[in-house]
Tab-separated table of C-alpha atoms in Angstrom:
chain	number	residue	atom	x	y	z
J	1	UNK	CA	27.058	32.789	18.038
J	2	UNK	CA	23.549	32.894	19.800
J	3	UNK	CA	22.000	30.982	17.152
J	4	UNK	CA	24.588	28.537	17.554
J	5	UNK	CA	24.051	27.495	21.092
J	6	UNK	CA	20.669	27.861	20.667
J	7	UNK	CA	20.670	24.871	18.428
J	8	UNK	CA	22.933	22.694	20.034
J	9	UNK	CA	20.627	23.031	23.579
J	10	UNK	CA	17.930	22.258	21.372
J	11	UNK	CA	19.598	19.209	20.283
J	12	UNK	CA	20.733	18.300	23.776
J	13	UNK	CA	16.907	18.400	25.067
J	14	UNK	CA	16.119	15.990	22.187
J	15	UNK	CA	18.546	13.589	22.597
J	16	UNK	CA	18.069	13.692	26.578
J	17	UNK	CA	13.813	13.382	26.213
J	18	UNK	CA	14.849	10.145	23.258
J	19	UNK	CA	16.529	8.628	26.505
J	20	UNK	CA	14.049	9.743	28.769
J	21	UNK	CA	10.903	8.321	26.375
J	22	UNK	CA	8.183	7.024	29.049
J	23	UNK	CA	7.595	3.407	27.878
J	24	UNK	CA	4.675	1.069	28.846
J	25	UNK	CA	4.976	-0.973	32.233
J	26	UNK	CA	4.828	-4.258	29.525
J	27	UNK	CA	7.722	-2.745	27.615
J	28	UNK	CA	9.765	-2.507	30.935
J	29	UNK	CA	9.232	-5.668	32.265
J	30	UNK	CA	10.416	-7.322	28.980
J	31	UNK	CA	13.189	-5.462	29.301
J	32	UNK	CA	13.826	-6.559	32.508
J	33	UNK	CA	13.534	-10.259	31.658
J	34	UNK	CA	15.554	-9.832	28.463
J	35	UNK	CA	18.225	-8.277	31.113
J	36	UNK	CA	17.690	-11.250	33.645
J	37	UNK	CA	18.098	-14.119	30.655
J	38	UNK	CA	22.173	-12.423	30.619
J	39	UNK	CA	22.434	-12.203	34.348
J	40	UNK	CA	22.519	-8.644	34.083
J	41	UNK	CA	20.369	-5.894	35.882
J	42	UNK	CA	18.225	-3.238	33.895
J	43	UNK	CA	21.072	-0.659	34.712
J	44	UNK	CA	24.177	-2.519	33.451
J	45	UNK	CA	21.796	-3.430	30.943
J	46	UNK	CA	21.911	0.370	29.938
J	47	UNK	CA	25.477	1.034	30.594
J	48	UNK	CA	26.537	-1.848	28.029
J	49	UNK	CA	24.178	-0.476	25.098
J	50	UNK	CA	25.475	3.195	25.667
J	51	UNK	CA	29.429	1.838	26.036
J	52	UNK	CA	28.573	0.037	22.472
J	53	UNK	CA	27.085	2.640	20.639
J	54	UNK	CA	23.678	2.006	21.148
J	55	UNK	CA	20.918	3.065	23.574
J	56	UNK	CA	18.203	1.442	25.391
J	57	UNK	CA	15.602	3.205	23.882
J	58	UNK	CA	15.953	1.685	20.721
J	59	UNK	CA	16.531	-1.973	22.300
J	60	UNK	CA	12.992	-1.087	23.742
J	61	UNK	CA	11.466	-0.055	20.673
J	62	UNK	CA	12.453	-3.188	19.499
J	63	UNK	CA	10.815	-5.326	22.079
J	64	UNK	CA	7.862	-3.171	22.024
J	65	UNK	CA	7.214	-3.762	18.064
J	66	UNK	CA	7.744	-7.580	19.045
J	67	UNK	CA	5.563	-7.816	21.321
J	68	UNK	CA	3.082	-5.675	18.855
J	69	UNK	CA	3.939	-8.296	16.250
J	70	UNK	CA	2.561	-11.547	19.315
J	71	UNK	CA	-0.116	-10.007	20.700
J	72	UNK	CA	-1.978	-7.077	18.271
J	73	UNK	CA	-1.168	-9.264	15.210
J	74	UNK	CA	-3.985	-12.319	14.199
J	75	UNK	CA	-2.372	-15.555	12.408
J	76	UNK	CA	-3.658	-14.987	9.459
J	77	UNK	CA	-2.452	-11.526	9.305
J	78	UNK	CA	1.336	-12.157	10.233
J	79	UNK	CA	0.813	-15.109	7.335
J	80	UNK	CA	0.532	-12.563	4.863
J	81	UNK	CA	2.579	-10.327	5.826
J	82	UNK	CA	5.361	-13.564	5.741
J	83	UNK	CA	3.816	-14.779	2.766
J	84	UNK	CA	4.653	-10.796	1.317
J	85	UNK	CA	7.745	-10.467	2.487
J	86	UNK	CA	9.110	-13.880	0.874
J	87	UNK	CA	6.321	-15.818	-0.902
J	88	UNK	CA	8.363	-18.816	-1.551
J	89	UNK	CA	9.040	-19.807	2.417
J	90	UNK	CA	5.098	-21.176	2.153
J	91	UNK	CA	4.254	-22.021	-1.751
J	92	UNK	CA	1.881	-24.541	-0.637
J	93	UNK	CA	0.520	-22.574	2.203
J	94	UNK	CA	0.168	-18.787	2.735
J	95	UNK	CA	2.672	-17.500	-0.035
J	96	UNK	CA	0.534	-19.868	-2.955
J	97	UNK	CA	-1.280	-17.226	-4.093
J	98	UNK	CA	1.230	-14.300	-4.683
J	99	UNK	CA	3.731	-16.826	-6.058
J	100	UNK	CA	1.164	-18.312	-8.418
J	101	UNK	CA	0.371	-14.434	-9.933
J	102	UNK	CA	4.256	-13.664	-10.064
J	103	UNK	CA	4.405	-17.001	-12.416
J	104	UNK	CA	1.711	-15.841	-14.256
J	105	UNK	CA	2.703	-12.661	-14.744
J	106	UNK	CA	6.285	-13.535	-15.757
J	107	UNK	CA	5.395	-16.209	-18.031
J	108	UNK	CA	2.921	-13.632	-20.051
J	109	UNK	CA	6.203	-12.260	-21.923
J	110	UNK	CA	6.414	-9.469	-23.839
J	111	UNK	CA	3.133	-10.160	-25.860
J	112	UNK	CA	1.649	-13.071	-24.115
J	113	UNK	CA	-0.049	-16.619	-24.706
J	114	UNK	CA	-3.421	-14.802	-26.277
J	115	UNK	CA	-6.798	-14.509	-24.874
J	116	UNK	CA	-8.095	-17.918	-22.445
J	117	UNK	CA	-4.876	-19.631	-23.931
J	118	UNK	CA	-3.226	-18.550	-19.735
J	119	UNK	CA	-1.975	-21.748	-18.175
J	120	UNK	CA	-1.605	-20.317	-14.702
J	121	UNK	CA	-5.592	-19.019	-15.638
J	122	UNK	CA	-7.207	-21.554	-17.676
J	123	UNK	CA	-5.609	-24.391	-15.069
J	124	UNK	CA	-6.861	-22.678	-11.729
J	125	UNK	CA	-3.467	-22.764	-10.427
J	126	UNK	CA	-4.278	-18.956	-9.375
J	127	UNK	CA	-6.498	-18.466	-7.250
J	128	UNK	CA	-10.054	-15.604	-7.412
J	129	UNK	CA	-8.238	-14.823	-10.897
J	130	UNK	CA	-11.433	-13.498	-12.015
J	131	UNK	CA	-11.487	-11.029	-8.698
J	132	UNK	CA	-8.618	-9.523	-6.658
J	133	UNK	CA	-6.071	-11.085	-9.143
J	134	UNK	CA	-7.692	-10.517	-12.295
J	135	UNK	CA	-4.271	-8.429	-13.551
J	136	UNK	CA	-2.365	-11.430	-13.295
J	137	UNK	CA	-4.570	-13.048	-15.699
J	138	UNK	CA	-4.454	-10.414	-18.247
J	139	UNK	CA	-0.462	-9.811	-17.968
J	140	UNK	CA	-0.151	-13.480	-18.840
J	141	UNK	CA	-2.424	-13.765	-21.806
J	142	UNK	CA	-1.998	-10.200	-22.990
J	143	UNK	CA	2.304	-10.106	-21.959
J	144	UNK	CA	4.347	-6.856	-20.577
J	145	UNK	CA	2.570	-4.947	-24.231
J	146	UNK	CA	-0.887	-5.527	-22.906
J	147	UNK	CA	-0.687	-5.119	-19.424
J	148	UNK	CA	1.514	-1.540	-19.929
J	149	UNK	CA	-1.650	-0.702	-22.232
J	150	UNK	CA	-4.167	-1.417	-18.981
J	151	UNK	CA	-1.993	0.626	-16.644
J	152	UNK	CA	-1.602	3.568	-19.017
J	153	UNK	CA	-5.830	3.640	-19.504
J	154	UNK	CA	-5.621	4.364	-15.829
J	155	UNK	CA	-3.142	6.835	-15.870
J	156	UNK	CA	-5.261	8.783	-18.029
J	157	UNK	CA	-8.137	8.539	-16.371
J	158	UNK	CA	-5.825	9.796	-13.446
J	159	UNK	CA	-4.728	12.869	-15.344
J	160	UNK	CA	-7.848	13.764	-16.883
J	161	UNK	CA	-9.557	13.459	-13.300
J	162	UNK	CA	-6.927	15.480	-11.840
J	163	UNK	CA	-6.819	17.778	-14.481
J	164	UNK	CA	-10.731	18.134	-14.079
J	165	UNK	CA	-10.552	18.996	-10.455
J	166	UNK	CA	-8.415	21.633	-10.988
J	167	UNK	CA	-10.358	23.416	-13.689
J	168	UNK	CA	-13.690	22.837	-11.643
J	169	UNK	CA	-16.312	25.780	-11.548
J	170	UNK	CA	-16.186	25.566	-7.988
J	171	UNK	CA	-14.541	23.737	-4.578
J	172	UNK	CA	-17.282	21.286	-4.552
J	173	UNK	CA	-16.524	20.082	-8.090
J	174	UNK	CA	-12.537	20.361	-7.373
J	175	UNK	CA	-12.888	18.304	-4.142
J	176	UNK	CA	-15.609	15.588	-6.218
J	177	UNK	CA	-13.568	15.170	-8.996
J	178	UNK	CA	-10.168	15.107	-6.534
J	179	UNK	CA	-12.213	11.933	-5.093
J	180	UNK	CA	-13.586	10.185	-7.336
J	181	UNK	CA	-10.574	10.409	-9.351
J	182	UNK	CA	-8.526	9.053	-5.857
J	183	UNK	CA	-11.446	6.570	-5.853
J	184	UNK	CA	-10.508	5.079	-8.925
J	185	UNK	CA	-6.823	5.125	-9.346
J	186	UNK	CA	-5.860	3.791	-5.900
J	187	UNK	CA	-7.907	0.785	-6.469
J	188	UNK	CA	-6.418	-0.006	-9.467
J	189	UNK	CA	-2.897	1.056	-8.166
J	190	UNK	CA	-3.186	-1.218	-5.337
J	191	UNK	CA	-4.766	-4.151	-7.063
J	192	UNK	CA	-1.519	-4.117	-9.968
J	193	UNK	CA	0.780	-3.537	-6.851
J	194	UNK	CA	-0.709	-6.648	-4.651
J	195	UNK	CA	0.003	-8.756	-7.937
J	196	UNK	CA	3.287	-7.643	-8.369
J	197	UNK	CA	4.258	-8.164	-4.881
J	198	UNK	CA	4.628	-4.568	-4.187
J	199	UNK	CA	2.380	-4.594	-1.564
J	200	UNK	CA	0.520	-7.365	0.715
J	201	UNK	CA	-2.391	-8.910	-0.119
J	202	UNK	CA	-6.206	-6.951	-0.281
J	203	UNK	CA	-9.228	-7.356	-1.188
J	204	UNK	CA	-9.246	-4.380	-3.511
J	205	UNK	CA	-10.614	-5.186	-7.125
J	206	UNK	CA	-9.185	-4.030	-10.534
J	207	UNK	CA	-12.086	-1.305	-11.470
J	208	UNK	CA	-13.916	-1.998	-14.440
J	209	UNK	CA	-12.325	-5.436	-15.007
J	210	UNK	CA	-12.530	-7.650	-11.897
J	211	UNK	CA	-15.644	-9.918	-11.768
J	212	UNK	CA	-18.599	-8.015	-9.506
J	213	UNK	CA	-21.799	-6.093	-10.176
J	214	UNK	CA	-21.276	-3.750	-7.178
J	215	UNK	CA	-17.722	-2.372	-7.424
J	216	UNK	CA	-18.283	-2.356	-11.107
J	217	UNK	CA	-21.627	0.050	-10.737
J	218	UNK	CA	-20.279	2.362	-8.019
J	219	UNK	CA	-17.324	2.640	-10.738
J	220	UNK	CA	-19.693	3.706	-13.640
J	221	UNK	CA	-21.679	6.195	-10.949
J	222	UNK	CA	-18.646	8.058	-10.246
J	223	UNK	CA	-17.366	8.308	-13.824
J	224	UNK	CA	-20.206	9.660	-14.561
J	225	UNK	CA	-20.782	11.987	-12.052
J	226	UNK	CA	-16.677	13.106	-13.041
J	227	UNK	CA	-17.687	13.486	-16.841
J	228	UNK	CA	-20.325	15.721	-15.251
J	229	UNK	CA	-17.980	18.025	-13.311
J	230	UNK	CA	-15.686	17.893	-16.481
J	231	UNK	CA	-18.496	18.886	-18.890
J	232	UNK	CA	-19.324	22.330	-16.495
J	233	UNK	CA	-15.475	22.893	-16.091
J	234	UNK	CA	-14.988	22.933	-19.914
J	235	UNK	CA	-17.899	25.155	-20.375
J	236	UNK	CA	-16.454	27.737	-17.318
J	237	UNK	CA	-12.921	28.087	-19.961
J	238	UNK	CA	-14.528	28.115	-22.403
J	239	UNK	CA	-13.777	24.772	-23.970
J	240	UNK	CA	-15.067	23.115	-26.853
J	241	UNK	CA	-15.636	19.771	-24.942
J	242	UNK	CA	-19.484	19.207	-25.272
J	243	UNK	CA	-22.143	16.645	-24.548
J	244	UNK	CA	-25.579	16.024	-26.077
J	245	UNK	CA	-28.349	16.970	-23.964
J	246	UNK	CA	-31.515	15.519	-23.888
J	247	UNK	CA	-33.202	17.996	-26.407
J	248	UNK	CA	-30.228	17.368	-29.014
């Protein structure tokens, strides 16, 4: 019985400090206006939300994230996230890059047009193809078989990281292999994501594929470095997994 109204006075102070939410001065005088434009004050403003259903905290949430959207947001930045959204209200424009990958990606097929035979490649409709949408390439000349077979080489190097850091020696191996392993398979998730229109647009490369000396030799460094951690985990359970050493 105590428990009970316990609860619902918790419930009442929640719902009482949602309507009571301090909002910036900005946020209230856009409410104000938006109140004004339907020749109605702030306060039968409120008392038509609440009579509907609703409640002017949320209506002010909304014109907060609006005005977030005007004023924190650059051009360029609410282009993409447009162009994401719906790539084909701007083909020619801010969605042309995204909507040039999706064709190349869905005219790959299930085993693809073969190697530098890509039209949407080989014709520079798609843009840094050899960069941030390198995967777009390869699932259009290798098809659905060959870019399942990429994805999967990452998920193992995913579960053999993971499954390193958890046998490590140690917490600083765990936590090194934890992040180079993290390293690794974000970029690549997020680079096969941005081409498939899961996400918006970055300029995060495909590791060990995309085009670039840098990203390609910090890539190397930290497989190595998780071989390493691997090799001294194996040895502390006694594994059979060895390496030759420099005497050998």
């Amino acid at each position: 019985m105590f428990r009970n109204l316990i609860d619902e006075t918790l419930q009442i102070q929640e719902a009482n400090a949602l309507e009571m939410e301090v909002t910036p001065p900005e946020v209230d005088e856009a409410y104000a206006r938006f109140a004004g434009e339907r020749n109605q004050s702030p306060a039968a403003l409120d008392a038509y939300l609440l009579s509907v259903g609703s409640s002017p905290s949320s209506l002010k949430r909304q014109i907060e994230g609006e005005m977030a959207w005007n004023n924190l947001l650059r051009d360029y930045q609410k282009a993409r996230l447009e162009s994401f959204l719906n790539p084909q209200v701007d083909v020619q424009g801010s969605g042309y890059q995204l909507y040039q990958a999706q064709i190349a990606v869905g005219s790959g097929g299930w085993i693809g047009k073969g190697l530098t035979n890509g039209t949407q490649g080989q014709g520079d409709y798609l843009p840094v193809q050899t960069t941030d949408f390198v995967f777009a390439v390869l699932a259009e000349e290798l098809g659905f078989i060959g870019a399942t077979i990429i994805v999967a080489c990452f998920c193992v190097i995913a579960w053999r990281g993971l499954r390193t850091s958890l046998r490590a020696p140690d917490r600083f191996g765990a936590f090194l292999a934890l992040g180079l392993t993290t390293m690794v398979a974000f970029q690549a998730f997020f680079n096969v994501s941005v081409v498939l229109g899961i996400l918006p647009t970055k300029g995060i490369p495909l590791p060990f594929v995309s085009y670039g000396g840098s990203s390609l030799l910090i890539n190397l460094i930290g497989i190595g470095m998780l071989l390493n951690v691997c090799q001294h985990a194996s040895a502390a359970h006694g594994g059979t997994t060895t390496f030759p050493t420099a005497d050998a």
